[in-house]
Short mmCIF file of C-alpha atoms in Angstrom, two decimals:
data_model
loop_
_atom_site.label_atom_id
_atom_site.label_comp_id
_atom_site.label_asym_id
_atom_site.label_seq_id
_atom_site.Cartn_x
_atom_site.Cartn_y
_atom_site.Cartn_z
CA MET F 1 -22.95 -38.63 22.80
CA LYS F 2 -19.58 -41.52 23.41
CA ARG F 3 -19.23 -40.66 18.94
CA PHE F 4 -19.19 -37.27 19.85
CA LEU F 5 -17.07 -37.98 23.07
CA ARG F 6 -14.57 -39.54 21.00
CA VAL F 7 -14.64 -36.43 18.53
CA ILE F 8 -13.03 -34.17 21.63
CA ALA F 9 -10.76 -36.87 22.90
CA ILE F 10 -9.16 -36.30 19.01
CA PHE F 11 -9.30 -33.01 18.76
CA ALA F 12 -7.82 -33.77 22.18
CA TYR F 13 -4.60 -35.24 21.16
CA LEU F 14 -4.06 -33.03 18.20
CA GLY F 15 -3.59 -30.90 20.04
CA ALA F 16 -1.35 -32.09 22.04
CA THR F 17 0.47 -33.57 19.32
CA ASN F 18 0.79 -30.25 16.81
CA ALA F 19 0.55 -27.02 17.20
CA LEU F 20 -2.44 -25.50 18.15
CA ALA F 21 -3.75 -21.98 16.26
CA GLY F 22 -6.24 -19.38 16.05
CA VAL F 23 -10.14 -21.05 15.61
CA ILE F 24 -12.53 -19.49 13.65
CA GLY F 25 -15.54 -21.27 15.63
CA PRO F 26 -18.77 -21.23 12.93
CA ALA F 27 -19.73 -18.73 10.95
CA GLN F 28 -22.76 -18.41 13.84
CA PRO F 29 -22.71 -15.30 16.19
CA GLU F 30 -20.79 -16.64 19.97
CA ASN F 31 -23.65 -14.26 21.14
CA SER F 32 -26.51 -12.67 18.37
CA SER F 33 -28.12 -9.90 20.12
CA GLY F 34 -24.43 -8.13 22.46
CA LEU F 35 -21.57 -9.61 24.43
CA SER F 36 -18.93 -12.64 24.68
CA LEU F 37 -16.09 -12.14 25.88
CA GLY F 38 -13.17 -15.61 24.98
CA PHE F 39 -10.05 -16.62 26.07
CA GLY F 40 -8.04 -18.80 23.63
CA TYR F 41 -4.45 -20.53 23.54
CA GLN F 42 -2.72 -21.11 20.04
CA GLN F 43 0.05 -21.79 19.31
CA ILE F 44 1.12 -21.81 15.09
CA SER F 45 3.39 -23.79 13.61
CA SER F 46 4.27 -22.28 10.40
CA GLU F 47 6.41 -22.71 7.54
CA TRP F 48 7.98 -19.82 5.19
CA GLU F 49 9.74 -18.75 2.47
CA ILE F 50 12.21 -16.60 2.44
CA ASP F 51 14.25 -17.12 -1.70
CA GLY F 52 13.14 -20.46 -2.19
CA SER F 53 14.35 -21.45 0.73
CA ASP F 54 12.39 -23.20 3.47
CA VAL F 55 12.17 -21.62 7.60
CA GLU F 56 10.72 -23.12 9.84
CA THR F 57 8.65 -21.16 12.70
CA ARG F 58 6.85 -21.52 15.88
CA GLN F 59 4.46 -18.15 17.50
CA GLN F 60 2.70 -18.91 21.07
CA MET F 61 0.24 -16.50 21.80
CA PRO F 62 -2.93 -16.28 24.57
CA TYR F 63 -4.72 -13.64 24.37
CA ILE F 64 -8.83 -12.54 25.48
CA GLN F 65 -11.95 -11.76 22.66
CA LEU F 66 -14.40 -9.77 22.05
CA GLY F 67 -17.15 -10.98 20.53
CA LEU F 68 -20.66 -8.42 19.33
CA GLY F 69 -23.81 -9.85 17.72
CA ALA F 70 -25.30 -7.70 15.03
CA SER F 71 -27.41 -9.99 13.93
CA LYS F 72 -28.30 -14.07 14.78
CA HIS F 73 -26.74 -14.23 11.46
CA PHE F 74 -23.25 -11.44 11.40
CA SER F 75 -20.65 -10.58 14.41
CA ILE F 76 -17.92 -8.63 15.04
CA TYR F 77 -15.02 -10.09 16.98
CA LEU F 78 -11.41 -8.18 18.25
CA GLN F 79 -9.16 -10.48 19.43
CA GLY F 80 -5.88 -9.29 21.87
CA GLY F 81 -2.80 -10.93 23.61
CA ILE F 82 0.54 -11.72 23.00
CA ALA F 83 2.85 -13.38 20.96
CA ASP F 84 6.78 -14.59 20.85
CA LEU F 85 8.85 -15.90 18.28
CA GLU F 86 10.73 -19.01 17.68
CA VAL F 87 12.64 -19.81 14.57
CA ILE F 88 13.31 -23.65 13.91
CA LYS F 89 15.16 -23.45 10.74
CA LEU F 90 15.99 -20.47 8.51
CA PHE F 91 17.21 -20.76 4.94
CA ASP F 92 17.67 -24.94 5.50
CA GLU F 93 19.99 -24.45 8.61
CA LYS F 94 19.06 -24.85 12.22
CA THR F 95 18.31 -21.94 13.96
CA ASP F 96 17.71 -21.15 17.74
CA ALA F 97 16.38 -17.58 17.40
CA GLU F 98 13.81 -16.83 20.03
CA ASP F 99 11.70 -13.19 20.84
CA ASP F 100 10.45 -12.36 24.07
CA PHE F 101 6.41 -12.19 24.45
CA LYS F 102 5.14 -9.00 22.71
CA PRO F 103 1.51 -7.33 21.78
CA PHE F 104 -0.46 -8.57 18.38
CA GLY F 105 -4.20 -7.23 17.10
CA THR F 106 -6.84 -9.13 15.26
CA VAL F 107 -9.95 -8.08 14.01
CA GLY F 108 -12.51 -10.37 12.53
CA ILE F 109 -15.54 -10.78 10.57
CA LYS F 110 -17.87 -13.65 10.56
CA GLY F 111 -21.74 -14.35 9.25
CA LEU F 112 -24.01 -17.12 7.62
CA PHE F 113 -25.62 -16.66 4.24
CA THR F 114 -28.33 -19.75 5.63
CA ASP F 115 -29.03 -21.74 7.62
CA ARG F 116 -31.48 -24.26 7.68
CA LYS F 117 -31.00 -26.71 9.56
CA PRO F 118 -29.38 -29.35 9.95
CA LEU F 119 -26.89 -27.77 7.14
CA GLY F 120 -26.18 -24.15 7.52
CA ILE F 121 -23.36 -21.99 5.68
CA GLY F 122 -20.88 -18.63 6.11
CA PHE F 123 -18.09 -17.51 6.11
CA PHE F 124 -15.20 -15.69 8.27
CA VAL F 125 -12.76 -13.25 7.47
CA GLN F 126 -10.05 -12.26 10.29
CA GLY F 127 -6.40 -10.09 9.96
CA SER F 128 -3.91 -9.75 12.56
CA TYR F 129 -1.19 -7.71 12.79
CA PHE F 130 2.52 -8.56 15.14
CA SER F 131 4.92 -6.68 16.89
CA ASP F 132 8.64 -6.81 15.22
CA TYR F 133 11.02 -9.23 16.38
CA GLU F 134 14.74 -9.83 16.62
CA ASP F 135 17.65 -11.87 18.15
CA GLU F 136 21.28 -12.38 18.14
CA GLY F 137 22.86 -15.88 16.91
CA VAL F 138 25.27 -17.90 15.01
CA LEU F 139 24.37 -18.64 10.97
CA ASN F 140 26.88 -21.33 9.24
CA THR F 141 29.70 -19.94 11.64
CA PHE F 142 28.70 -16.49 11.48
CA ASP F 143 28.00 -14.15 13.46
CA THR F 144 23.95 -13.26 12.42
CA LYS F 145 21.43 -10.70 13.56
CA LEU F 146 17.28 -11.13 12.77
CA GLU F 147 14.73 -8.74 13.05
CA PHE F 148 11.17 -9.52 11.68
CA ARG F 149 9.31 -6.88 10.44
CA LYS F 150 5.80 -6.11 9.13
CA ASN F 151 4.31 -9.10 9.98
CA TRP F 152 0.92 -9.95 9.32
CA GLU F 153 -2.36 -12.35 8.22
CA THR F 154 -4.80 -12.65 6.86
CA VAL F 155 -7.20 -15.57 6.47
CA GLY F 156 -11.33 -15.76 5.24
CA GLY F 157 -12.97 -18.80 3.51
CA LEU F 158 -16.92 -20.57 3.14
CA VAL F 159 -17.23 -22.34 6.74
CA LEU F 160 -20.35 -25.79 6.59
CA GLN F 161 -21.80 -26.21 9.70
CA ALA F 162 -24.25 -28.99 11.38
CA GLU F 163 -25.67 -29.43 14.56
CA ILE F 164 -24.83 -32.90 16.48
CA GLU F 165 -26.04 -34.53 19.50
CA GLY F 166 -26.33 -30.76 20.96
CA ALA F 167 -22.82 -29.71 19.65
CA LEU F 168 -22.25 -27.42 16.06
CA LEU F 169 -19.77 -29.66 13.90
CA TYR F 170 -18.79 -27.28 11.30
CA GLY F 171 -15.59 -26.94 8.65
CA GLY F 172 -14.83 -25.84 5.28
CA PRO F 173 -12.28 -24.42 3.20
CA MET F 174 -9.86 -21.32 4.52
CA TYR F 175 -7.14 -18.82 1.68
CA TYR F 176 -4.96 -17.56 4.16
CA LEU F 177 -1.49 -15.87 3.48
CA ARG F 178 0.96 -14.99 6.05
CA GLU F 179 3.93 -11.95 5.05
CA GLY F 180 6.34 -9.86 6.47
CA GLU F 181 10.23 -8.86 6.30
CA LEU F 182 13.05 -9.84 7.30
CA THR F 183 16.53 -7.83 7.84
CA LEU F 184 19.68 -10.32 8.68
CA ALA F 185 23.07 -8.37 9.76
CA ILE F 186 25.44 -11.32 9.26
CA THR F 187 28.92 -10.17 10.41
CA ASP F 188 32.49 -11.81 9.74
CA PRO F 189 34.26 -13.16 12.23
CA LEU F 190 37.71 -12.78 11.20
CA LEU F 191 37.07 -9.89 9.49
CA GLY F 192 34.43 -7.89 11.79
CA THR F 193 32.53 -6.45 8.69
CA THR F 194 29.27 -6.40 8.38
CA VAL F 195 26.71 -7.04 5.34
CA GLU F 196 23.28 -6.75 5.97
CA SER F 197 20.17 -6.74 3.41
CA THR F 198 16.20 -7.27 3.82
CA VAL F 199 14.74 -9.69 2.56
CA ASP F 200 9.86 -10.40 2.43
CA TYR F 201 8.51 -13.25 3.90
CA GLU F 202 5.73 -15.61 2.87
CA GLU F 203 4.30 -19.18 4.51
CA LYS F 204 4.06 -21.61 2.24
CA ASP F 205 0.93 -22.99 -0.10
CA ASN F 206 -1.97 -20.14 0.37
CA PHE F 207 -5.24 -22.78 0.61
CA GLY F 208 -6.28 -25.14 3.28
CA SER F 209 -8.95 -26.16 5.49
CA PHE F 210 -9.84 -26.70 9.12
CA ILE F 211 -12.82 -28.40 11.19
CA GLY F 212 -14.25 -27.61 14.31
CA ILE F 213 -15.94 -28.71 15.93
CA ARG F 214 -18.52 -26.32 19.71
CA TRP F 215 -19.92 -27.24 23.24
CA PRO F 216 -22.30 -25.18 24.84
CA ILE F 217 -21.30 -26.36 28.17
CA THR F 218 -23.88 -24.64 30.27
CA LYS F 219 -26.32 -21.30 28.23
CA THR F 220 -23.74 -18.88 29.06
CA LEU F 221 -20.48 -21.21 28.77
CA LEU F 222 -19.52 -22.57 25.11
CA LEU F 223 -16.00 -24.68 24.28
CA ASP F 224 -14.42 -24.89 20.86
CA ALA F 225 -11.84 -26.88 19.96
CA GLU F 226 -10.79 -26.49 16.48
CA VAL F 227 -8.22 -28.41 13.64
CA GLN F 228 -6.57 -26.94 10.65
CA PHE F 229 -3.81 -28.10 7.64
CA ARG F 230 -1.82 -25.21 6.82
CA SER F 231 1.16 -25.30 5.34
CA ASP F 232 1.17 -26.93 8.97
CA THR F 233 -1.08 -28.87 10.07
CA ALA F 234 -2.36 -26.83 14.04
CA ALA F 235 -5.38 -27.36 16.58
CA GLY F 236 -6.59 -24.77 18.39
CA GLY F 237 -8.83 -24.48 21.59
CA ALA F 238 -11.19 -21.15 23.39
CA LEU F 239 -13.80 -20.71 26.27
CA HIS F 240 -16.78 -17.46 25.25
CA PHE F 241 -18.64 -16.58 27.85
CA VAL F 242 -21.90 -15.46 26.95
CA PHE F 243 -24.18 -12.54 28.44
#
């Protein structure tokens, strides 16, 4: 139990010092024979690329998750919530562009290929779509309007899991892809002319990994804590109620 509590302390430290990210969880369903309701909070820090230049962003994402266990080894889930967008750096220049909370949605599936204790092997796939974001600011002394559109993300990977002291320790490799469009309207303050252009963005790299732990607080209440390693290190957590 002491080792288990130390793991929780490490996850709590990472969650305080890095960004939270969407919890993937173990491959097995929260409820193998019915519904589960989860409440989570995500704060995703990412590094994007636009025409070879770096973009640093951060999103806060409170959400609700509804899961349906189709069998002991397979489930589908839906997430719905609100997310903001803060652009910390754009084209290698610091900026303070941001937009308020707007709706987003996620759909996912996960399941176990095999569950021969103490080791289980499974998979997950999920996709998310975000609202459009816009803001106005100054970039390199020019008045600039930014609009992020067609913002979507897909993540998938393998899950290895093992039961340790009543909890499930899990993790594995994953593939992620985040893309969208950025429209810039730049106004010259002296000439008063505006130039508009649209470019694509995508998250840096595509391969990452994750590790997490699921702790059954009671028979009907589960706690997930997780660390992900993508374009930026991240951590997250969620509570699931099993019906």
